[in-house]
C-alpha cells in the first residue's frame, strides 16, 4: 500500500547490472507470441486465347523441271500453337500458276493428336484448290497444341507430271489458314 | 509518295534490315501470332487484338473481314456469303494493313456497331490476318489467321439444345460415336466433356466415353464426337446426359447402337 512516505514505501539495495557475461536465465513459461497473423494473398492471371502459325520457308522453289516430269516435293513444315481446348483447323488454297496453271498439290502427316484431312490420308498428294472452290482441309485437332506447337509435316509437290506448257518461270501463291475451332 | 509506295519502301527496308541480335536462333523464318484468338463483344463495343511477328523477317499483314461457319463436325470455315447470323457488316478493324518487323507487336482495334433492328443473341464473323507473299519467289507461301468475333446483341437469351441422334463411324480399329445436336437457341453453345456424358452399357461391361470439345452456333446442327478404343463390341445401350449449365434440367436420351 502506498503510504505517500518514500522512506516507508521503498528500501535501497545494491545495484546488480547484467550483461552478456551474466549467467543465462531460462524463462519459466513460453513467452507470449509476438503479434503474428497470417493472411492469404490472392493471385490471379487471365490467360488469353492464342493462335500462332509459323512456316518453315516463305517460298518454295522446285528448280528446273521438264514437261512430263514430276518434280520432287519440297518440305514446308507448319507449326501451329493454340491453347483452344477445342483445337483448330488448318486449310490451304492457292492462286493459279502464271502464265499457265500447273497441278500443285500437298501431302503431309499430322502431329500427335492431330487428324490429317481426308484427302491427304495415307500420304496422298492432294490437289490444292483455287478459290472460289472451298479450301482443302489439311488437318484438325481437338485439343490444345503442344507447348512448342504442333508440327504439320507437309510437302508441296505436283499431283501429276507437268503438262506441256511454254518454257518460262511459273509462279503461284499458296495460303495456309488456321482458325480456332 | 503514295501510301502504297511508302508501304512498299518501308517493307523493303525492313526486309533488308537484319533481325535483332539473338532473334535468329530459335525464331521461325516466318510467323504470325494473334491473341486473343477469339473476341467476344457485347453489342456495340470495342476490343483489342495483339498481333506479334515471332519470325525472323518482317511481314506485311492485310486485315479483312469474312463470314464464319462451322461444318457438321465443328471445323471452322471461311465463307464468302454472310449467313443470317453474320456480324461481318457490323465490324470495323483498324488498321487495315500494317508492316510488322521481326519480333514486333501491333494492336488491332475491333469495333462493332449494331444496326437498329437486330435479332437478340450471338452473331459472328472472322477477322482475317493475311501476310503478303514474297513476290520474287516461285511458289510463295503465305499465312492467314482467322480471329473469331462473336457479337451478342441485346435481348432475351434463349438456350436450347436438342439431342437428335447417335451413330457409329468406324475407321480401322477406332470407333467414333457421333452425337447429333441441334442448337435451337440464339447463343453459341460450348459442348465439352463436362456438359455431355456418354455411357455405354452392355451385359458384363460398361464404359464412359469422353466428348471432344466443340462449339455449336445458334440455329445449326452439329456432331459431337466420342472416340472409343475400348473392348465393348456388338449392340450396346448408350446413355447420353447433356447439361448446358449448372442448375438447368438435364437432357437424357438412350440409344441402341452397334459398336
Short mmCIF file of C-alpha atoms in Angstrom, two decimals:
data_model
loop_
_atom_site.label_atom_id
_atom_site.label_comp_id
_atom_site.label_asym_id
_atom_site.label_seq_id
_atom_site.Cartn_x
_atom_site.Cartn_y
_atom_site.Cartn_z
CA UNK A 1 0.00 0.00 0.00
CA UNK A 2 1.28 3.41 -0.85
CA UNK A 3 1.68 5.47 2.32
CA UNK A 4 2.96 8.56 0.49
CA UNK A 5 6.20 8.25 2.55
CA UNK A 6 9.03 7.10 0.29
CA UNK A 7 11.18 6.03 3.20
CA UNK A 8 8.47 3.60 4.23
CA UNK A 9 7.35 2.58 0.78
CA UNK A 10 10.88 1.81 -0.67
CA UNK A 11 14.07 0.12 0.54
CA UNK A 12 17.53 0.51 -1.01
CA UNK A 13 19.54 -2.39 -2.45
CA UNK A 14 22.90 -2.84 -4.22
CA UNK A 15 22.83 -2.43 -7.98
CA UNK A 16 23.01 -5.75 -9.94
CA UNK A 17 23.71 -4.88 -13.59
CA UNK A 18 23.62 -7.73 -16.18
CA UNK A 19 25.35 -8.07 -19.49
CA UNK A 20 26.29 -10.77 -21.98
CA UNK A 21 28.74 -12.20 -19.49
CA UNK A 22 25.97 -12.89 -16.96
CA UNK A 23 24.66 -16.41 -16.49
CA UNK A 24 21.73 -17.21 -18.72
CA UNK A 25 18.32 -17.49 -17.10
CA UNK A 26 15.62 -19.72 -18.57
CA UNK A 27 12.16 -18.30 -18.73
CA UNK A 28 9.69 -20.26 -16.68
CA UNK A 29 6.96 -20.22 -19.30
CA UNK A 30 6.69 -19.80 -23.06
CA UNK A 31 6.81 -16.14 -23.99
CA UNK A 32 3.62 -14.86 -25.49
CA UNK A 33 3.68 -14.85 -29.29
CA UNK A 34 4.86 -11.66 -30.85
CA UNK A 35 1.86 -10.19 -32.66
CA UNK A 36 1.55 -12.61 -35.58
CA UNK A 37 -1.15 -13.13 -38.17
CA UNK A 38 -1.50 -14.92 -41.49
CA UNK A 39 -3.23 -13.51 -44.49
CA UNK A 40 -3.68 -15.16 -47.90
CA UNK A 41 -2.65 -13.08 -50.87
CA UNK A 42 -4.96 -13.62 -53.82
CA UNK A 43 -3.07 -14.25 -57.03
CA UNK A 44 -4.77 -14.39 -60.37
CA UNK A 45 -3.91 -14.15 -64.02
CA UNK A 46 -6.09 -14.08 -67.11
CA UNK A 47 -4.62 -16.26 -69.82
CA UNK A 48 -5.74 -15.06 -73.20
CA UNK A 49 -6.53 -17.36 -76.10
CA UNK A 50 -3.70 -17.51 -78.62
CA UNK A 51 -3.31 -18.75 -82.15
CA UNK A 52 0.01 -18.79 -83.92
CA UNK A 53 1.32 -20.12 -87.21
CA UNK A 54 4.89 -20.37 -88.44
CA UNK A 55 6.29 -21.55 -91.76
CA UNK A 56 9.46 -23.44 -92.49
CA UNK A 57 10.09 -21.29 -95.55
CA UNK A 58 8.42 -18.27 -97.12
CA UNK A 59 8.74 -19.65 -100.65
CA UNK A 60 9.23 -22.97 -102.38
CA UNK A 61 11.30 -23.50 -105.49
CA UNK A 62 11.19 -26.71 -107.50
CA UNK A 63 14.27 -25.71 -109.50
CA UNK A 64 14.49 -26.69 -113.15
CA UNK A 65 11.89 -29.13 -114.40
CA UNK A 66 10.85 -30.58 -117.72
CA UNK A 67 7.48 -31.28 -119.26
CA UNK A 68 6.32 -34.78 -118.36
CA UNK A 69 8.38 -34.94 -115.18
CA UNK A 70 7.08 -34.73 -111.62
CA UNK A 71 9.37 -32.54 -109.51
CA UNK A 72 10.34 -33.87 -106.10
CA UNK A 73 8.08 -32.48 -103.35
CA UNK A 74 9.57 -29.82 -101.11
CA UNK A 75 9.06 -29.75 -97.36
CA UNK A 76 7.02 -26.92 -95.87
CA UNK A 77 6.51 -27.65 -92.18
CA UNK A 78 3.80 -25.67 -90.42
CA UNK A 79 3.99 -25.07 -86.72
CA UNK A 80 0.71 -24.14 -85.06
CA UNK A 81 0.31 -23.11 -81.44
CA UNK A 82 -3.14 -22.86 -79.88
CA UNK A 83 -4.49 -23.04 -76.35
CA UNK A 84 -8.07 -23.60 -77.51
CA UNK A 85 -9.44 -26.74 -75.84
CA UNK A 86 -11.49 -27.46 -78.95
CA UNK A 87 -8.39 -27.35 -81.18
CA UNK A 88 -8.05 -25.69 -84.56
CA UNK A 89 -8.14 -26.47 -88.26
CA UNK A 90 -5.56 -25.86 -90.98
CA UNK A 91 -6.67 -25.39 -94.57
CA UNK A 92 -4.95 -24.42 -97.82
CA UNK A 93 -5.77 -22.80 -101.12
CA UNK A 94 -3.68 -21.27 -103.89
CA UNK A 95 -3.68 -18.98 -106.84
CA UNK A 96 -3.35 -20.37 -110.35
CA UNK A 97 0.20 -20.53 -111.70
CA UNK A 98 1.07 -17.76 -114.11
CA UNK A 99 1.37 -17.75 -117.07
CA UNK A 100 -0.37 -21.17 -117.16
CA UNK A 101 -1.64 -23.35 -114.38
CA UNK A 102 0.23 -26.40 -113.05
CA UNK A 103 -1.17 -29.20 -110.87
CA UNK A 104 0.17 -28.14 -107.47
CA UNK A 105 -0.58 -30.44 -104.57
CA UNK A 106 0.15 -31.07 -100.93
CA UNK A 107 0.89 -34.15 -98.86
CA UNK A 108 1.62 -34.44 -95.20
CA UNK A 109 1.32 -36.07 -91.83
CA UNK A 110 -0.41 -34.84 -88.71
CA UNK A 111 1.26 -34.18 -85.38
CA UNK A 112 0.42 -36.33 -82.35
CA UNK A 113 -3.23 -35.77 -81.52
CA UNK A 114 -3.96 -34.21 -84.89
CA UNK A 115 -6.03 -35.67 -87.68
CA UNK A 116 -4.91 -35.29 -91.25
CA UNK A 117 -7.54 -34.17 -93.76
CA UNK A 118 -9.36 -36.97 -95.60
CA UNK A 119 -7.82 -36.03 -98.96
CA UNK A 120 -4.31 -36.37 -97.52
CA UNK A 121 -4.90 -39.66 -95.71
CA UNK A 122 -2.32 -42.36 -96.30
CA UNK A 123 0.27 -39.90 -97.57
CA UNK A 124 -1.72 -38.96 -100.68
CA UNK A 125 -0.78 -35.85 -102.63
CA UNK A 126 -3.99 -33.83 -102.85
CA UNK A 127 -4.64 -31.02 -105.29
CA UNK A 128 -4.67 -27.56 -103.71
CA UNK A 129 -7.86 -25.82 -104.80
CA UNK A 130 -8.14 -22.37 -106.34
CA UNK A 131 -10.94 -20.11 -105.00
CA UNK A 132 -13.87 -19.95 -105.30
CA UNK A 133 -13.51 -23.69 -104.66
CA UNK A 134 -13.51 -24.28 -100.88
CA UNK A 135 -10.17 -24.64 -99.10
CA UNK A 136 -8.54 -28.06 -98.78
CA UNK A 137 -8.63 -29.34 -95.21
CA UNK A 138 -5.02 -30.10 -94.27
CA UNK A 139 -5.95 -31.26 -90.80
CA UNK A 140 -7.64 -30.61 -87.50
CA UNK A 141 -7.01 -31.07 -83.82
CA UNK A 142 -9.45 -31.41 -80.97
CA UNK A 143 -7.28 -30.22 -78.10
CA UNK A 144 -4.65 -27.68 -77.14
CA UNK A 145 -1.41 -27.83 -79.09
CA UNK A 146 1.92 -28.98 -77.70
CA UNK A 147 3.78 -26.26 -75.79
CA UNK A 148 6.26 -25.80 -78.60
CA UNK A 149 3.48 -26.01 -81.15
CA UNK A 150 2.10 -28.78 -83.34
CA UNK A 151 4.29 -29.52 -86.33
CA UNK A 152 2.40 -30.40 -89.52
CA UNK A 153 4.95 -32.09 -91.72
CA UNK A 154 3.61 -31.06 -95.10
CA UNK A 155 5.22 -31.18 -98.53
CA UNK A 156 4.32 -29.17 -101.60
CA UNK A 157 4.57 -31.03 -104.89
CA UNK A 158 2.65 -31.89 -108.01
CA UNK A 159 -0.29 -34.24 -108.32
CA UNK A 160 0.60 -35.20 -111.91
CA UNK A 161 3.50 -34.85 -114.36
CA UNK A 162 3.99 -31.31 -115.59
CA UNK A 163 1.83 -30.67 -118.67
CA UNK A 164 3.11 -29.37 -121.98
CA UNK A 165 3.35 -25.65 -121.33
CA UNK A 166 5.62 -22.96 -122.77
CA UNK A 167 9.07 -22.71 -121.23
CA UNK A 168 9.48 -20.00 -118.65
CA UNK A 169 9.15 -19.16 -115.00
CA UNK A 170 5.88 -20.14 -113.34
CA UNK A 171 4.72 -18.59 -110.10
CA UNK A 172 1.82 -19.06 -107.71
CA UNK A 173 0.92 -18.35 -104.10
CA UNK A 174 -0.21 -20.92 -101.53
CA UNK A 175 -2.13 -19.71 -98.48
CA UNK A 176 -2.32 -21.70 -95.26
CA UNK A 177 -5.18 -20.67 -92.99
CA UNK A 178 -5.52 -21.56 -89.34
CA UNK A 179 -8.69 -20.92 -87.32
CA UNK A 180 -9.57 -21.98 -83.80
CA UNK A 181 -12.50 -24.42 -83.56
CA UNK B 1 4.79 9.50 -102.31
CA UNK B 2 1.56 7.47 -102.31
CA UNK B 3 0.50 5.38 -99.33
CA UNK B 4 1.07 2.13 -101.25
CA UNK B 5 4.52 3.22 -102.42
CA UNK B 6 5.61 4.30 -98.96
CA UNK B 7 4.40 0.97 -97.56
CA UNK B 8 6.42 -0.86 -100.21
CA UNK B 9 9.53 1.18 -99.38
CA UNK B 10 9.15 0.55 -95.67
CA UNK B 11 8.64 -3.16 -96.33
CA UNK B 12 11.77 -3.35 -98.46
CA UNK B 13 13.79 -1.56 -95.81
CA UNK B 14 12.51 -3.89 -93.11
CA UNK B 15 13.29 -6.97 -95.15
CA UNK B 16 16.81 -5.76 -95.75
CA UNK B 17 17.45 -4.81 -92.13
CA UNK B 18 18.70 -7.80 -90.14
CA UNK B 19 16.58 -9.10 -87.27
CA UNK B 20 17.56 -8.06 -83.74
CA UNK B 21 20.52 -9.83 -82.15
CA UNK B 22 19.61 -13.18 -80.73
CA UNK B 23 16.41 -13.31 -82.69
CA UNK B 24 17.63 -15.70 -85.32
CA UNK B 25 18.47 -18.77 -83.29
CA UNK B 26 15.03 -20.11 -82.40
CA UNK B 27 12.73 -17.90 -84.41
CA UNK B 28 10.97 -19.43 -87.42
CA UNK B 29 11.62 -17.78 -90.79
CA UNK B 30 8.03 -16.57 -90.95
CA UNK B 31 5.38 -16.44 -88.27
CA UNK B 32 2.28 -14.67 -87.05
CA UNK B 33 0.51 -14.76 -83.69
CA UNK B 34 -2.87 -13.38 -82.66
CA UNK B 35 -4.12 -13.04 -79.12
CA UNK B 36 -6.89 -13.32 -78.21
CA UNK B 37 -7.84 -15.72 -80.98
CA UNK B 38 -11.49 -15.23 -80.12
CA UNK B 39 -13.15 -11.92 -79.34
CA UNK B 40 -16.50 -11.52 -77.60
CA UNK B 41 -18.28 -8.18 -77.84
CA UNK B 42 -21.46 -7.23 -76.01
CA UNK B 43 -23.45 -5.27 -78.55
CA UNK B 44 -21.81 -2.11 -79.80
CA UNK B 45 -18.30 -2.13 -78.41
CA UNK B 46 -14.57 -2.40 -78.93
CA UNK B 47 -11.82 -4.90 -78.27
CA UNK B 48 -8.11 -5.11 -78.95
CA UNK B 49 -6.23 -7.95 -80.61
CA UNK B 50 -2.48 -8.21 -80.22
CA UNK B 51 -0.61 -9.29 -83.33
CA UNK B 52 3.00 -10.42 -82.97
CA UNK B 53 5.59 -11.42 -85.51
CA UNK B 54 7.66 -14.24 -83.97
CA UNK B 55 9.54 -14.78 -87.22
CA UNK B 56 12.96 -13.67 -88.42
CA UNK B 57 11.73 -11.42 -91.18
CA UNK B 58 9.30 -8.55 -91.44
CA UNK B 59 5.80 -9.27 -92.68
CA UNK B 60 3.14 -7.09 -94.23
CA UNK B 61 -0.28 -8.00 -92.88
CA UNK B 62 -3.58 -7.30 -94.61
CA UNK B 63 -6.64 -7.27 -92.36
CA UNK B 64 -10.04 -8.25 -93.70
CA UNK B 65 -13.46 -9.47 -92.62
CA UNK B 66 -15.26 -12.63 -93.69
CA UNK B 67 -18.20 -14.79 -92.83
CA UNK B 68 -17.73 -17.66 -90.41
CA UNK B 69 -19.34 -21.06 -90.15
CA UNK B 70 -18.71 -24.45 -88.61
CA UNK B 71 -19.28 -27.62 -90.55
CA UNK B 72 -21.21 -30.54 -89.11
CA UNK B 73 -18.14 -31.74 -87.18
CA UNK B 74 -17.26 -28.30 -85.84
CA UNK B 75 -14.48 -27.45 -88.29
CA UNK B 76 -14.35 -23.72 -88.97
CA UNK B 77 -14.81 -22.33 -92.45
CA UNK B 78 -14.32 -19.00 -94.09
CA UNK B 79 -17.46 -18.22 -96.03
CA UNK B 80 -17.89 -15.53 -98.62
CA UNK B 81 -21.64 -15.18 -98.27
CA UNK B 82 -22.74 -13.98 -94.89
CA UNK B 83 -25.37 -16.14 -93.21
CA UNK B 84 -28.43 -14.98 -91.26
CA UNK B 85 -26.43 -14.59 -88.03
CA UNK B 86 -23.39 -12.91 -89.55
CA UNK B 87 -21.84 -9.91 -87.83
CA UNK B 88 -19.47 -9.23 -90.73
CA UNK B 89 -21.10 -5.96 -91.80
CA UNK B 90 -21.14 -4.62 -88.25
CA UNK B 91 -17.39 -4.84 -87.72
CA UNK B 92 -14.59 -2.42 -88.42
CA UNK B 93 -10.93 -3.16 -87.81
CA UNK B 94 -8.10 -0.65 -87.57
CA UNK B 95 -5.54 -0.61 -89.05
CA UNK B 96 -6.44 -2.38 -92.28
CA UNK B 97 -2.84 -3.04 -93.26
CA UNK B 98 0.47 -2.79 -91.45
CA UNK B 99 4.11 -3.79 -91.50
CA UNK B 100 5.34 -5.91 -88.63
CA UNK B 101 9.13 -6.14 -88.21
CA UNK B 102 10.66 -9.30 -86.72
CA UNK B 103 9.69 -9.63 -83.06
CA UNK B 104 7.37 -6.62 -83.20
CA UNK B 105 3.82 -6.30 -81.91
CA UNK B 106 0.85 -4.35 -83.16
CA UNK B 107 -2.57 -3.83 -81.60
CA UNK B 108 -5.69 -4.03 -83.72
CA UNK B 109 -8.92 -2.39 -82.64
CA UNK B 110 -12.04 -4.37 -83.47
CA UNK B 111 -15.26 -2.36 -83.20
CA UNK B 112 -18.84 -3.46 -83.61
CA UNK B 113 -21.79 -1.22 -84.32
CA UNK B 114 -25.18 -2.89 -84.20
CA UNK B 115 -27.86 -1.98 -86.70
CA UNK B 116 -31.16 -0.61 -85.42
CA UNK B 117 -33.09 -3.83 -85.73
CA UNK B 118 -31.22 -6.94 -84.81
CA UNK B 119 -32.15 -10.35 -83.50
CA UNK B 120 -31.06 -10.93 -79.91
CA UNK B 121 -28.25 -13.38 -79.27
CA UNK B 122 -24.93 -14.26 -80.85
CA UNK B 123 -23.78 -13.15 -84.28
CA UNK B 124 -20.29 -13.95 -85.56
CA UNK B 125 -17.67 -13.14 -88.15
CA UNK B 126 -13.98 -13.65 -88.85
CA UNK B 127 -11.17 -11.15 -88.86
CA UNK B 128 -8.62 -12.48 -91.35
CA UNK B 129 -4.97 -11.54 -90.96
CA UNK B 130 -3.10 -12.42 -94.12
CA UNK B 131 0.61 -11.96 -94.75
CA UNK B 132 1.75 -10.70 -98.12
CA UNK B 133 3.62 -13.26 -100.23
CA UNK B 134 7.20 -12.83 -101.39
CA UNK B 135 6.70 -11.78 -104.96
CA UNK B 136 10.15 -12.86 -106.14
CA UNK B 137 9.54 -16.49 -105.25
CA UNK B 138 8.46 -19.40 -107.49
CA UNK B 139 5.72 -20.67 -105.20
CA UNK B 140 5.23 -18.08 -102.50
CA UNK B 141 3.67 -19.26 -99.25
CA UNK B 142 1.63 -17.01 -97.04
CA UNK B 143 -0.10 -17.39 -93.70
CA UNK B 144 -3.60 -16.47 -92.67
CA UNK B 145 -5.05 -16.45 -89.17
CA UNK B 146 -8.79 -16.25 -88.56
CA UNK B 147 -9.83 -14.49 -85.37
CA UNK B 148 -13.40 -15.39 -84.47
CA UNK B 149 -15.51 -12.43 -83.32
CA UNK B 150 -18.81 -13.10 -81.56
CA UNK B 151 -21.14 -10.15 -81.03
CA UNK B 152 -24.00 -10.64 -78.60
CA UNK B 153 -26.96 -8.48 -79.48
CA UNK B 154 -29.09 -7.35 -76.54
CA UNK B 155 -32.40 -9.06 -75.82
CA UNK B 156 -33.68 -12.31 -74.45
CA UNK B 157 -31.12 -15.09 -74.42
CA UNK B 158 -32.58 -18.44 -75.39
CA UNK B 159 -30.59 -21.57 -74.58
CA UNK B 160 -32.00 -24.72 -76.07
CA UNK B 161 -30.19 -27.75 -77.42
CA UNK B 162 -31.91 -30.89 -78.64
CA UNK B 163 -30.34 -34.35 -78.85
CA UNK B 164 -31.21 -35.76 -82.26
CA UNK B 165 -29.33 -39.00 -82.92
CA UNK B 166 -26.33 -41.14 -82.10
CA UNK B 167 -24.42 -43.08 -84.74
CA UNK B 168 -21.18 -45.01 -85.02
CA UNK B 169 -18.42 -44.38 -87.53
CA UNK B 170 -15.57 -46.84 -87.96
CA UNK B 171 -12.02 -46.18 -89.15
CA UNK B 172 -9.88 -49.27 -88.70
CA UNK B 173 -9.96 -50.39 -85.07
CA UNK B 174 -11.12 -47.00 -83.87
CA UNK B 175 -14.79 -46.30 -83.50
CA UNK B 176 -16.20 -42.84 -83.22
CA UNK B 177 -19.64 -42.26 -81.79
CA UNK B 178 -21.24 -39.17 -83.24
CA UNK B 179 -23.95 -37.43 -81.29
CA UNK B 180 -26.08 -35.13 -83.40
CA UNK B 181 -27.24 -32.00 -81.58
CA UNK B 182 -29.38 -29.10 -82.71
CA UNK B 183 -28.90 -25.67 -81.20
CA UNK B 184 -32.38 -24.16 -81.24
CA UNK B 185 -31.38 -21.23 -79.07
CA UNK B 186 -29.89 -17.89 -80.05
CA UNK B 187 -26.44 -18.14 -78.46
CA UNK B 188 -23.38 -20.22 -79.28
CA UNK B 189 -23.12 -23.26 -77.03
CA UNK B 190 -19.88 -24.88 -75.99
CA UNK B 191 -20.22 -28.64 -75.70
CA UNK B 192 -17.47 -30.48 -73.85
CA UNK B 193 -16.83 -33.44 -71.55
CA UNK B 194 -18.22 -31.56 -68.55
CA UNK B 195 -21.53 -30.84 -70.27
CA UNK B 196 -22.22 -34.03 -72.18
CA UNK B 197 -21.59 -37.54 -70.94
CA UNK B 198 -21.88 -40.81 -72.78
CA UNK B 199 -22.11 -44.13 -71.02
CA UNK B 200 -22.00 -47.39 -72.97
CA UNK B 201 -23.61 -50.35 -71.27
CA UNK B 202 -23.54 -53.99 -72.31
CA UNK B 203 -24.09 -57.15 -70.35
CA UNK B 204 -20.91 -57.60 -68.34
CA UNK B 205 -19.36 -54.25 -69.09
CA UNK B 206 -19.74 -50.52 -69.25
CA UNK B 207 -17.59 -47.66 -70.44
CA UNK B 208 -17.68 -43.92 -70.14
CA UNK B 209 -16.53 -42.12 -73.27
CA UNK B 210 -15.16 -38.58 -73.28
CA UNK B 211 -16.63 -35.97 -75.61
CA UNK B 212 -14.43 -33.80 -77.77
CA UNK B 213 -14.94 -30.11 -77.21
CA UNK B 214 -16.74 -28.11 -79.86
CA UNK B 215 -18.97 -25.13 -80.30
CA UNK B 216 -22.44 -25.10 -81.74
CA UNK B 217 -23.59 -21.90 -83.41
CA UNK B 218 -27.19 -20.81 -82.91
CA UNK B 219 -29.70 -22.27 -85.32
CA UNK B 220 -27.34 -25.02 -86.53
CA UNK B 221 -26.93 -28.76 -86.19
CA UNK B 222 -23.62 -30.30 -85.21
CA UNK B 223 -21.93 -33.56 -84.34
CA UNK B 224 -20.13 -34.11 -81.04
CA UNK B 225 -17.53 -36.84 -81.39
CA UNK B 226 -16.62 -39.50 -78.84
CA UNK B 227 -13.63 -41.65 -79.78
CA UNK B 228 -13.87 -45.16 -78.36
CA UNK B 229 -11.00 -47.64 -78.35
CA UNK B 230 -12.32 -49.99 -75.68
CA UNK B 231 -13.31 -53.64 -75.79
CA UNK B 232 -17.08 -53.37 -75.90
CA UNK B 233 -18.47 -54.65 -79.16
CA UNK B 234 -21.80 -55.53 -80.67
CA UNK B 235 -25.09 -53.95 -79.66
CA UNK B 236 -24.83 -51.64 -76.66
CA UNK B 237 -27.09 -49.23 -74.83
CA UNK B 238 -25.74 -45.69 -74.99
CA UNK B 239 -26.93 -43.23 -72.37
CA UNK B 240 -26.46 -39.55 -73.11
CA UNK B 241 -26.70 -36.84 -70.44
CA UNK B 242 -26.47 -33.21 -71.50
CA UNK B 243 -26.33 -30.26 -69.12
CA UNK B 244 -25.96 -26.84 -70.70
CA UNK B 245 -25.24 -25.08 -67.42
CA UNK B 246 -25.45 -25.87 -63.71
CA UNK B 247 -28.95 -25.69 -62.34
CA UNK B 248 -30.65 -26.32 -65.64
CA UNK B 249 -32.55 -29.51 -66.38
CA UNK B 250 -30.52 -32.45 -67.61
CA UNK B 251 -31.43 -33.76 -71.05
CA UNK B 252 -31.21 -37.56 -71.09
CA UNK B 253 -31.56 -39.85 -74.06
CA UNK B 254 -30.91 -43.55 -74.54
CA UNK B 255 -29.91 -45.15 -77.83
CA UNK B 256 -29.13 -48.65 -79.05
CA UNK B 257 -26.07 -48.68 -81.29
CA UNK B 258 -23.82 -51.37 -82.72
CA UNK B 259 -20.13 -50.86 -81.98
#
